[in-house]
Coordinates of C-alpha atoms in Angstrom, one line a residue:
Chain R
X1 CA -26.8 7.6 -18.7
X2 CA -28.9 10.3 -18.1
X3 CA -28.6 14.0 -19.6
X4 CA -27.3 15.3 -16.4
X5 CA -24.6 12.8 -16.3
X6 CA -23.5 13.4 -19.7
X7 CA -23.2 17.1 -19.4
X8 CA -20.8 16.8 -16.3
X9 CA -19.0 14.3 -18.2
X10 CA -18.5 16.8 -21.3
X11 CA -17.9 19.7 -19.1
X12 CA -14.8 17.6 -17.5
X13 CA -13.7 16.3 -20.8
X14 CA -14.1 20.1 -22.0
X15 CA -10.9 21.0 -20.5
X16 CA -9.0 18.7 -22.7
X17 CA -10.9 19.1 -25.7
X18 CA -8.8 22.2 -26.8
X19 CA -5.7 19.6 -27.4
X20 CA -8.1 17.7 -30.0
X21 CA -6.1 18.6 -33.5
X22 CA -7.9 20.8 -35.8
X23 CA -7.9 18.4 -38.7
X24 CA -9.9 15.9 -36.2
X25 CA -12.4 18.5 -35.4
X26 CA -12.5 19.5 -39.3
X27 CA -13.2 15.5 -40.0
X28 CA -16.2 15.2 -37.2
X29 CA -19.0 16.6 -39.7
X30 CA -17.9 13.8 -42.0
X31 CA -18.5 11.2 -39.6
X32 CA -21.6 12.9 -38.5
X33 CA -22.8 12.7 -42.1
X34 CA -21.9 9.1 -42.6
X35 CA -23.4 7.8 -39.5
X36 CA -26.5 9.6 -40.0
X37 CA -26.8 7.6 -43.4
X38 CA -26.2 4.6 -41.8
X39 CA -28.7 5.2 -39.2
X40 CA -31.1 6.1 -41.9
X41 CA -30.3 2.5 -43.3
X42 CA -31.2 0.8 -40.0
X43 CA -27.6 -0.1 -39.6
X44 CA -27.1 -0.3 -35.7
X45 CA -23.3 -1.5 -35.4
X46 CA -20.2 -1.0 -37.4
X47 CA -16.8 -2.1 -37.3
X48 CA -13.8 0.5 -37.9
X49 CA -12.8 -1.4 -40.9
X50 CA -16.1 -0.8 -42.5
X51 CA -16.6 2.4 -41.6
X52 CA -13.3 3.1 -43.1
X53 CA -14.0 1.6 -46.3
X54 CA -17.1 3.7 -46.6
X55 CA -15.1 7.2 -45.8
X56 CA -12.2 5.9 -47.9
X57 CA -10.0 6.6 -44.8
X58 CA -7.9 4.1 -42.8
X59 CA -9.2 2.0 -40.0
X60 CA -6.4 3.4 -37.9
X61 CA -7.1 6.9 -38.7
X62 CA -10.9 6.3 -37.5
X63 CA -9.9 4.9 -34.3
X64 CA -7.2 7.6 -33.6
X65 CA -9.8 10.3 -34.3
X66 CA -12.5 8.9 -32.1
X67 CA -10.1 8.2 -29.2
X68 CA -9.6 11.8 -29.2
X69 CA -12.9 12.1 -27.4
X70 CA -12.7 9.1 -25.2
X71 CA -13.4 6.2 -28.1
X72 CA -16.4 4.8 -28.0
X73 CA -15.6 1.6 -29.9
X74 CA -15.7 -2.0 -28.4
X75 CA -13.0 -4.5 -29.1
X76 CA -15.1 -7.2 -31.2
X77 CA -18.2 -5.3 -31.3
X78 CA -17.5 -2.3 -33.3
X79 CA -19.2 0.9 -32.8
X80 CA -23.0 1.5 -31.9
X81 CA -23.8 3.7 -34.5
X82 CA -26.8 5.4 -32.8
X83 CA -24.6 6.3 -29.4
X84 CA -21.6 7.5 -31.7
X85 CA -23.7 9.5 -33.9
X86 CA -25.5 11.0 -30.6
X87 CA -22.0 11.8 -29.1
X88 CA -20.7 13.4 -32.2
X89 CA -23.8 15.5 -32.7
X90 CA -23.2 16.6 -29.0
X91 CA -19.5 17.2 -29.4
X92 CA -20.4 19.4 -32.9
X93 CA -23.1 21.1 -30.8
X94 CA -25.6 20.0 -33.4
X95 CA -28.6 20.6 -31.2
X96 CA -27.1 23.7 -29.4
X97 CA -29.9 25.9 -30.7
X98 CA -27.6 29.1 -31.8
X99 CA -29.2 32.1 -33.5
X100 CA -27.6 34.0 -36.5
X101 CA -28.1 36.9 -38.7
X102 CA -27.4 37.1 -42.4
X103 CA -25.4 40.0 -43.5
X104 CA -26.1 40.8 -47.2
X105 CA -29.3 39.7 -48.5
X106 CA -28.1 38.9 -52.2
X107 CA -28.7 35.5 -53.8
X108 CA -26.0 34.0 -51.5
X109 CA -27.9 35.1 -48.5
X110 CA -31.0 34.3 -49.8
X111 CA -30.2 30.9 -50.7
X112 CA -28.9 30.1 -47.2
X113 CA -32.0 31.8 -45.5
X114 CA -34.1 29.2 -47.8
X115 CA -32.0 26.4 -47.7
X116 CA -32.0 23.5 -45.0
X117 CA -28.2 24.2 -43.8
X118 CA -29.0 26.3 -40.7
X119 CA -31.9 24.0 -39.5
X120 CA -30.2 20.8 -39.9
X121 CA -27.4 22.4 -37.7
X122 CA -29.7 23.4 -35.1
X123 CA -28.8 27.3 -36.3
X124 CA -31.9 29.6 -36.3
X125 CA -31.5 32.7 -38.6
X126 CA -33.7 35.7 -37.2
X127 CA -33.1 38.5 -39.5
X128 CA -31.2 39.6 -43.0
X129 CA -29.4 42.9 -43.5
X130 CA -28.6 44.6 -46.6
X131 CA -28.2 48.2 -48.0
X132 CA -30.1 48.1 -50.9
X133 CA -33.7 49.8 -50.9
X134 CA -34.9 47.3 -53.1
X135 CA -34.4 44.5 -50.4
X136 CA -34.6 46.4 -47.1
X137 CA -38.2 46.2 -45.6
X138 CA -39.1 42.9 -47.5
X139 CA -38.9 39.4 -46.2
X140 CA -37.0 36.7 -47.0
X141 CA -37.9 33.0 -46.3
X142 CA -40.3 34.8 -43.7
X143 CA -37.5 36.5 -42.3
X144 CA -37.4 40.7 -41.9
X145 CA -34.6 42.3 -43.8
X146 CA -33.2 45.5 -42.3
X147 CA -30.7 48.2 -43.1
X148 CA -27.2 47.4 -42.0
X149 CA -27.1 50.7 -40.3
X150 CA -29.5 49.4 -37.8
X151 CA -27.1 46.3 -36.9
X152 CA -26.2 47.8 -33.6
X153 CA -29.6 48.6 -32.4
X154 CA -30.7 45.2 -33.3
X155 CA -28.0 43.3 -31.2
X156 CA -29.0 45.4 -28.2
X157 CA -32.6 44.0 -28.3
X158 CA -31.5 40.3 -29.7
X159 CA -29.0 37.7 -28.7
X160 CA -27.3 36.8 -32.0
X161 CA -24.5 33.9 -31.6
X162 CA -23.6 33.7 -35.2
X163 CA -23.1 36.6 -38.0
X164 CA -23.4 35.0 -41.6
X165 CA -21.3 37.4 -44.1
X166 CA -22.1 37.3 -47.7
X167 CA -21.7 40.9 -48.4
X168 CA -19.4 42.3 -51.6
X169 CA -15.8 42.1 -50.8
X170 CA -15.6 46.1 -50.0
X171 CA -18.3 46.1 -47.4
X172 CA -16.5 43.1 -45.4
X173 CA -13.9 44.5 -43.5
X174 CA -16.0 47.3 -41.9
X175 CA -18.6 44.6 -41.2
X176 CA -16.2 42.8 -39.7
X177 CA -15.0 45.7 -37.2
X178 CA -18.5 46.2 -36.2
X179 CA -19.1 42.6 -35.4
X180 CA -16.2 42.5 -33.2
X181 CA -17.5 45.7 -31.4
X182 CA -20.8 44.0 -31.1
X183 CA -19.0 40.7 -29.4
X184 CA -20.7 38.5 -31.6
X185 CA -19.8 34.8 -30.8
X186 CA -18.7 33.6 -34.4
X187 CA -18.3 34.8 -38.1
X188 CA -19.3 32.5 -40.9
X189 CA -17.4 34.4 -43.8
X190 CA -18.3 33.8 -47.3
X191 CA -16.9 37.1 -48.6
X192 CA -13.2 35.5 -49.2
X193 CA -11.7 38.8 -47.5
X194 CA -9.6 37.8 -44.8
X195 CA -11.1 39.2 -41.5
X196 CA -9.1 40.9 -38.9
X197 CA -11.6 40.3 -35.9
X198 CA -11.1 40.4 -32.1
X199 CA -9.3 37.1 -31.0
X200 CA -12.5 36.3 -29.0
X201 CA -14.8 36.0 -32.1
X202 CA -14.7 32.5 -33.8
X203 CA -14.0 33.0 -37.5
X204 CA -15.0 30.1 -39.8
X205 CA -14.2 30.9 -43.6
X206 CA -15.9 29.5 -46.7
X207 CA -13.6 29.6 -49.5
X208 CA -15.7 28.2 -52.3
X209 CA -13.0 29.1 -55.0
X210 CA -10.5 26.4 -52.9
X211 CA -12.9 23.8 -53.9
X212 CA -13.2 24.9 -57.5
X213 CA -9.7 24.8 -57.7
X214 CA -9.2 21.3 -56.3
X215 CA -11.7 20.2 -58.7
X216 CA -9.8 21.8 -61.7
X217 CA -6.6 20.2 -60.8
X218 CA -8.1 16.8 -60.6
X219 CA -9.4 17.4 -64.0
X220 CA -6.5 18.3 -65.5
X221 CA -4.6 15.5 -64.1
X222 CA -7.3 13.1 -65.3
X223 CA -6.8 14.6 -69.1
X224 CA -3.1 14.3 -68.9
X225 CA -3.2 10.8 -68.3
X226 CA -5.7 10.2 -71.0
X227 CA -3.3 11.7 -73.1
Chain F
X1 CA 11.6 29.1 -69.8
X2 CA 9.4 29.3 -72.5
X3 CA 5.9 27.9 -72.7
X4 CA 6.6 24.7 -74.4
X5 CA 9.1 23.7 -72.2
X6 CA 7.0 24.3 -69.3
X7 CA 4.4 22.2 -70.9
X8 CA 6.6 19.4 -71.6
X9 CA 8.3 19.5 -68.0
X10 CA 4.7 19.4 -66.7
X11 CA 3.7 16.3 -68.7
X12 CA 6.7 14.5 -67.7
X13 CA 6.1 15.2 -64.1
X14 CA 2.5 14.5 -64.6
X15 CA 3.2 10.7 -64.3
X16 CA 4.5 11.2 -60.9
X17 CA 1.9 13.8 -60.0
X18 CA -1.1 11.2 -58.8
X19 CA 1.3 10.1 -55.9
X20 CA 0.9 13.7 -54.7
X21 CA -1.1 13.4 -51.3
X22 CA -4.6 14.4 -51.5
X23 CA -3.9 16.5 -48.5
X24 CA -1.2 18.4 -50.3
X25 CA -3.5 19.2 -53.2
X26 CA -6.5 20.5 -50.9
X27 CA -3.7 22.8 -49.6
X28 CA -2.8 24.4 -52.6
X29 CA -5.4 26.8 -53.2
X30 CA -4.7 28.2 -49.9
X31 CA -1.3 28.7 -50.8
X32 CA -2.3 30.1 -54.0
X33 CA -4.1 32.7 -51.9
X34 CA -1.7 33.8 -49.5
X35 CA 1.0 34.0 -52.3
X36 CA -1.7 36.4 -54.3
X37 CA -2.1 38.5 -51.3
X38 CA 1.9 39.0 -51.0
X39 CA 2.1 39.7 -54.8
X40 CA -0.6 42.4 -54.3
X41 CA 1.6 43.7 -51.6
X42 CA 4.6 43.9 -54.0
X43 CA 6.5 41.1 -52.1
X44 CA 9.0 39.6 -54.1
X45 CA 10.2 36.8 -51.9
X46 CA 9.5 34.9 -48.8
X47 CA 11.1 32.3 -46.4
X48 CA 9.2 29.3 -45.3
X49 CA 9.6 30.4 -41.8
X50 CA 7.7 33.8 -42.8
X51 CA 5.0 31.9 -44.9
X52 CA 4.6 29.6 -42.3
X53 CA 3.7 32.2 -39.7
X54 CA 1.4 34.0 -42.0
X55 CA -0.6 30.8 -42.8
X56 CA -0.5 29.2 -39.2
X57 CA 1.5 26.3 -40.1
X58 CA 5.0 25.0 -39.8
X59 CA 7.8 25.7 -42.0
X60 CA 8.8 22.0 -42.3
X61 CA 5.3 21.3 -43.5
X62 CA 5.4 24.2 -46.1
X63 CA 8.9 22.7 -47.3
X64 CA 7.4 19.1 -47.5
X65 CA 4.2 20.4 -49.1
X66 CA 6.1 22.5 -52.1
X67 CA 8.6 19.3 -52.3
X68 CA 6.0 17.2 -53.7
X69 CA 6.0 19.2 -56.9
X70 CA 9.8 19.4 -57.1
X71 CA 10.4 22.2 -54.5
X72 CA 10.9 25.9 -55.6
X73 CA 12.6 27.4 -52.7
X74 CA 16.4 28.1 -52.5
X75 CA 18.7 27.8 -49.4
X76 CA 19.2 31.0 -47.9
X77 CA 17.0 33.0 -50.6
X78 CA 13.7 31.5 -49.7
X79 CA 10.6 31.4 -52.4
X80 CA 10.3 33.8 -55.6
X81 CA 6.7 34.5 -54.6
X82 CA 5.9 35.4 -58.1
X83 CA 7.3 32.3 -59.5
X84 CA 6.1 30.1 -56.7
X85 CA 2.5 31.7 -57.7
X86 CA 2.9 30.8 -61.3
X87 CA 3.8 27.4 -60.6
X88 CA 1.1 26.7 -58.1
X89 CA -1.4 28.3 -60.7
X90 CA -0.3 26.2 -63.3
X91 CA -0.2 23.3 -61.2
X92 CA -3.9 23.8 -60.3
X93 CA -5.1 24.4 -63.8
X94 CA -6.1 28.0 -62.8
X95 CA -5.6 29.0 -66.2
X96 CA -6.9 26.1 -67.9
X97 CA -10.0 27.7 -69.6
X98 CA -12.5 25.2 -68.5
X99 CA -16.0 25.9 -69.3
X100 CA -19.1 24.9 -67.1
X101 CA -22.8 24.7 -67.0
X102 CA -24.9 25.3 -63.7
X103 CA -27.7 23.1 -63.0
X104 CA -30.3 24.7 -61.0
X105 CA -30.9 28.5 -61.5
X106 CA -32.2 29.0 -57.9
X107 CA -30.4 31.4 -55.3
X108 CA -27.4 29.5 -55.1
X109 CA -26.8 28.8 -58.8
X110 CA -27.5 32.6 -59.4
X111 CA -25.1 33.7 -56.7
X112 CA -22.3 31.5 -58.5
X113 CA -23.3 32.9 -61.9
X114 CA -23.1 36.4 -60.7
X115 CA -19.7 35.9 -58.6
X116 CA -16.3 36.1 -59.3
X117 CA -15.5 32.4 -58.3
X118 CA -15.4 31.1 -61.7
X119 CA -13.5 33.9 -63.4
X120 CA -11.1 34.1 -61.1
X121 CA -10.4 30.2 -61.4
X122 CA -10.2 30.6 -65.5
X123 CA -13.6 28.7 -65.4
X124 CA -16.3 30.1 -68.0
X125 CA -20.0 29.3 -67.3
X126 CA -21.9 28.9 -70.7
X127 CA -25.6 28.2 -69.4
X128 CA -28.0 27.5 -67.0
X129 CA -30.5 24.9 -66.6
X130 CA -33.6 24.6 -64.5
X131 CA -37.1 23.4 -64.6
X132 CA -39.0 26.2 -63.5
X133 CA -41.0 28.1 -66.0
X134 CA -40.1 31.5 -64.3
X135 CA -36.6 31.3 -65.1
X136 CA -36.3 28.9 -68.2
X137 CA -36.0 31.3 -71.2
X138 CA -34.8 34.0 -69.3
X139 CA -31.1 35.0 -68.7
X140 CA -28.9 35.1 -65.6
X141 CA -25.6 37.1 -65.6
X142 CA -26.0 37.4 -69.1
X143 CA -26.3 33.7 -69.8
X144 CA -29.4 31.6 -71.0
X145 CA -31.4 29.6 -68.6
X146 CA -32.6 26.3 -70.7
X147 CA -34.8 23.7 -69.4
X148 CA -33.1 20.9 -67.9
X149 CA -34.6 18.4 -70.5
X150 CA -32.3 20.1 -73.0
X151 CA -29.2 18.9 -71.2
X152 CA -28.2 16.2 -73.7
X153 CA -29.0 18.4 -76.7
X154 CA -26.8 21.0 -75.5
X155 CA -24.0 18.8 -74.7
X156 CA -24.0 17.4 -78.5
X157 CA -23.2 20.9 -79.7
X158 CA -21.0 22.4 -77.0
X159 CA -17.8 21.8 -75.2
X160 CA -18.7 21.2 -71.4
X161 CA -16.0 20.4 -68.9
X162 CA -17.9 21.0 -65.5
X163 CA -21.2 20.6 -64.4
X164 CA -22.1 22.9 -61.4
X165 CA -25.1 20.8 -59.5
X166 CA -27.1 23.3 -57.3
X167 CA -30.7 21.6 -57.7
X168 CA -32.9 20.5 -54.6
X169 CA -32.0 17.4 -53.3
X170 CA -34.6 15.0 -54.9
X171 CA -33.6 15.9 -58.5
X172 CA -29.8 15.4 -57.6
X173 CA -29.3 11.5 -58.4
X174 CA -31.2 11.3 -61.6
X175 CA -29.4 14.7 -63.1
X176 CA -26.1 12.8 -61.7
X177 CA -27.0 9.7 -63.7
X178 CA -27.6 11.7 -66.9
X179 CA -24.2 13.6 -66.3
X180 CA -22.4 10.4 -65.9
X181 CA -24.0 9.3 -69.3
X182 CA -22.9 12.7 -71.1
X183 CA -19.1 11.7 -69.9
X184 CA -18.9 15.2 -68.3
X185 CA -15.3 15.9 -67.1
X186 CA -16.3 17.1 -63.4
X187 CA -19.2 17.8 -61.1
X188 CA -19.1 20.6 -58.5
X189 CA -21.9 19.2 -56.1
X190 CA -23.6 21.7 -53.9
X191 CA -26.7 19.4 -53.5
X192 CA -25.3 17.6 -50.3
X193 CA -26.4 14.3 -52.0
X194 CA -23.8 11.3 -52.3
X195 CA -23.6 11.1 -55.8
X196 CA -23.0 7.5 -57.6
X197 CA -20.9 8.8 -60.9
X198 CA -19.2 7.1 -63.5
X199 CA -15.7 6.5 -62.0
X200 CA -14.3 8.4 -64.6
X201 CA -16.1 11.8 -63.5
X202 CA -14.4 13.8 -61.1
X203 CA -16.5 14.4 -58.3
X204 CA -15.8 17.7 -55.9
X205 CA -18.5 18.0 -52.9
X206 CA -19.1 21.2 -51.1
X207 CA -20.8 20.4 -47.8
X208 CA -21.4 23.7 -46.2
X209 CA -23.2 22.2 -43.4
X210 CA -19.8 20.7 -42.2
X211 CA -18.3 24.2 -42.3
X212 CA -21.3 25.4 -39.9
X213 CA -20.8 22.5 -37.8
X214 CA -17.2 23.1 -37.2
X215 CA -18.1 26.8 -36.5
X216 CA -20.7 25.4 -34.0
X217 CA -18.1 23.3 -32.1
X218 CA -15.6 26.0 -32.0
X219 CA -18.1 28.4 -30.6
X220 CA -19.5 26.0 -27.9
X221 CA -16.0 25.4 -27.1
X222 CA -15.2 28.6 -26.4
X223 CA -18.4 29.4 -24.1
X224 CA -17.5 26.3 -22.0
X225 CA -14.3 27.7 -21.4
X226 CA -15.8 31.0 -20.3
X227 CA -18.0 29.0 -17.7

């Protein structure tokens, strides 16, 4: 199968893809991680049963999830790990080559700029924005830090797909409005503020506090059982 | 209802609680956030239908989820927001008063130490640990930064419920083994490394890359539709 065929197939399937349940889409990155691990171990094929045990889900869930995208498994053979990994990478846009700006050059913004999360997902940060005179004009992870007042000017001359929002809460709503007006493709929102964006803008919220609450719940539960 | 009664009821229910589906537990923090927002707006009661619209889920899912914990709704009245918020806070251990250490005093560790995530969930950071001479001996967010070699000594004299792991990947596995040996209650793992902990230790992974992949997928999907 050459690349053009793959692209055409994808485009045809694309019309149906919005019907894929959001829960399945949210699970795909997890498949991506486990398959990458199998690849790294040199494992070429895996049954839905073995993959299920590895991921602590049912084999039937795995078959259902992967069927949503046309089903890559073969009866009696299982899944070809490399092919499945390639397909999921492509579906998730892992090699898409998006650009992003990070708004808020505090600890979290700098952690993201310095980390490997973007590079591993094919996203390239091009600049940071902040208001503090202590950081505006400096460089973080080799990237320029501009004043947030120059955001509109920057968008005029640069192609920005994604805005990563790590500002303090009070600044979030206004920046959200400006990003909507700038017709940014997507906002990755770490502020914990519910943003009211233009419906065309993809919004992905990260609520670290939710994860911490789940941890606390499980910890309390474990300790009650010990009592 | 006084506090002792509440505690006893909880303890009795605790025996059944492990049967609550993991998916429901994972959704509770989201209920918590929406209910807190309603409380802040002074809204005293809400129907499952209105709550469902707000949260973009079905009313039947809301009723099912909340029934897992005994069901706090009343026919024809709906949910008492303050009561429901209080119950979910209690279930999630939001007021539990856990302590934590942050291992890795880089940008992410500092972002967490300086942020409000811990305080809002009733978790108190007590110290950070690192290996870099540039930070060991300094203070971050008013907390001491110790050398990671002194972790075992610290645990001898301090009650630590949770270890927050923000080290570089290569250090994660060894720290994980030491935390298992120290019988820490839970590990909140930001390293992206799959940790092999003692089964008694609660493990909560944060995979920011998964969230970014979902964003990229949705962005690509939106752009294909435009084509």
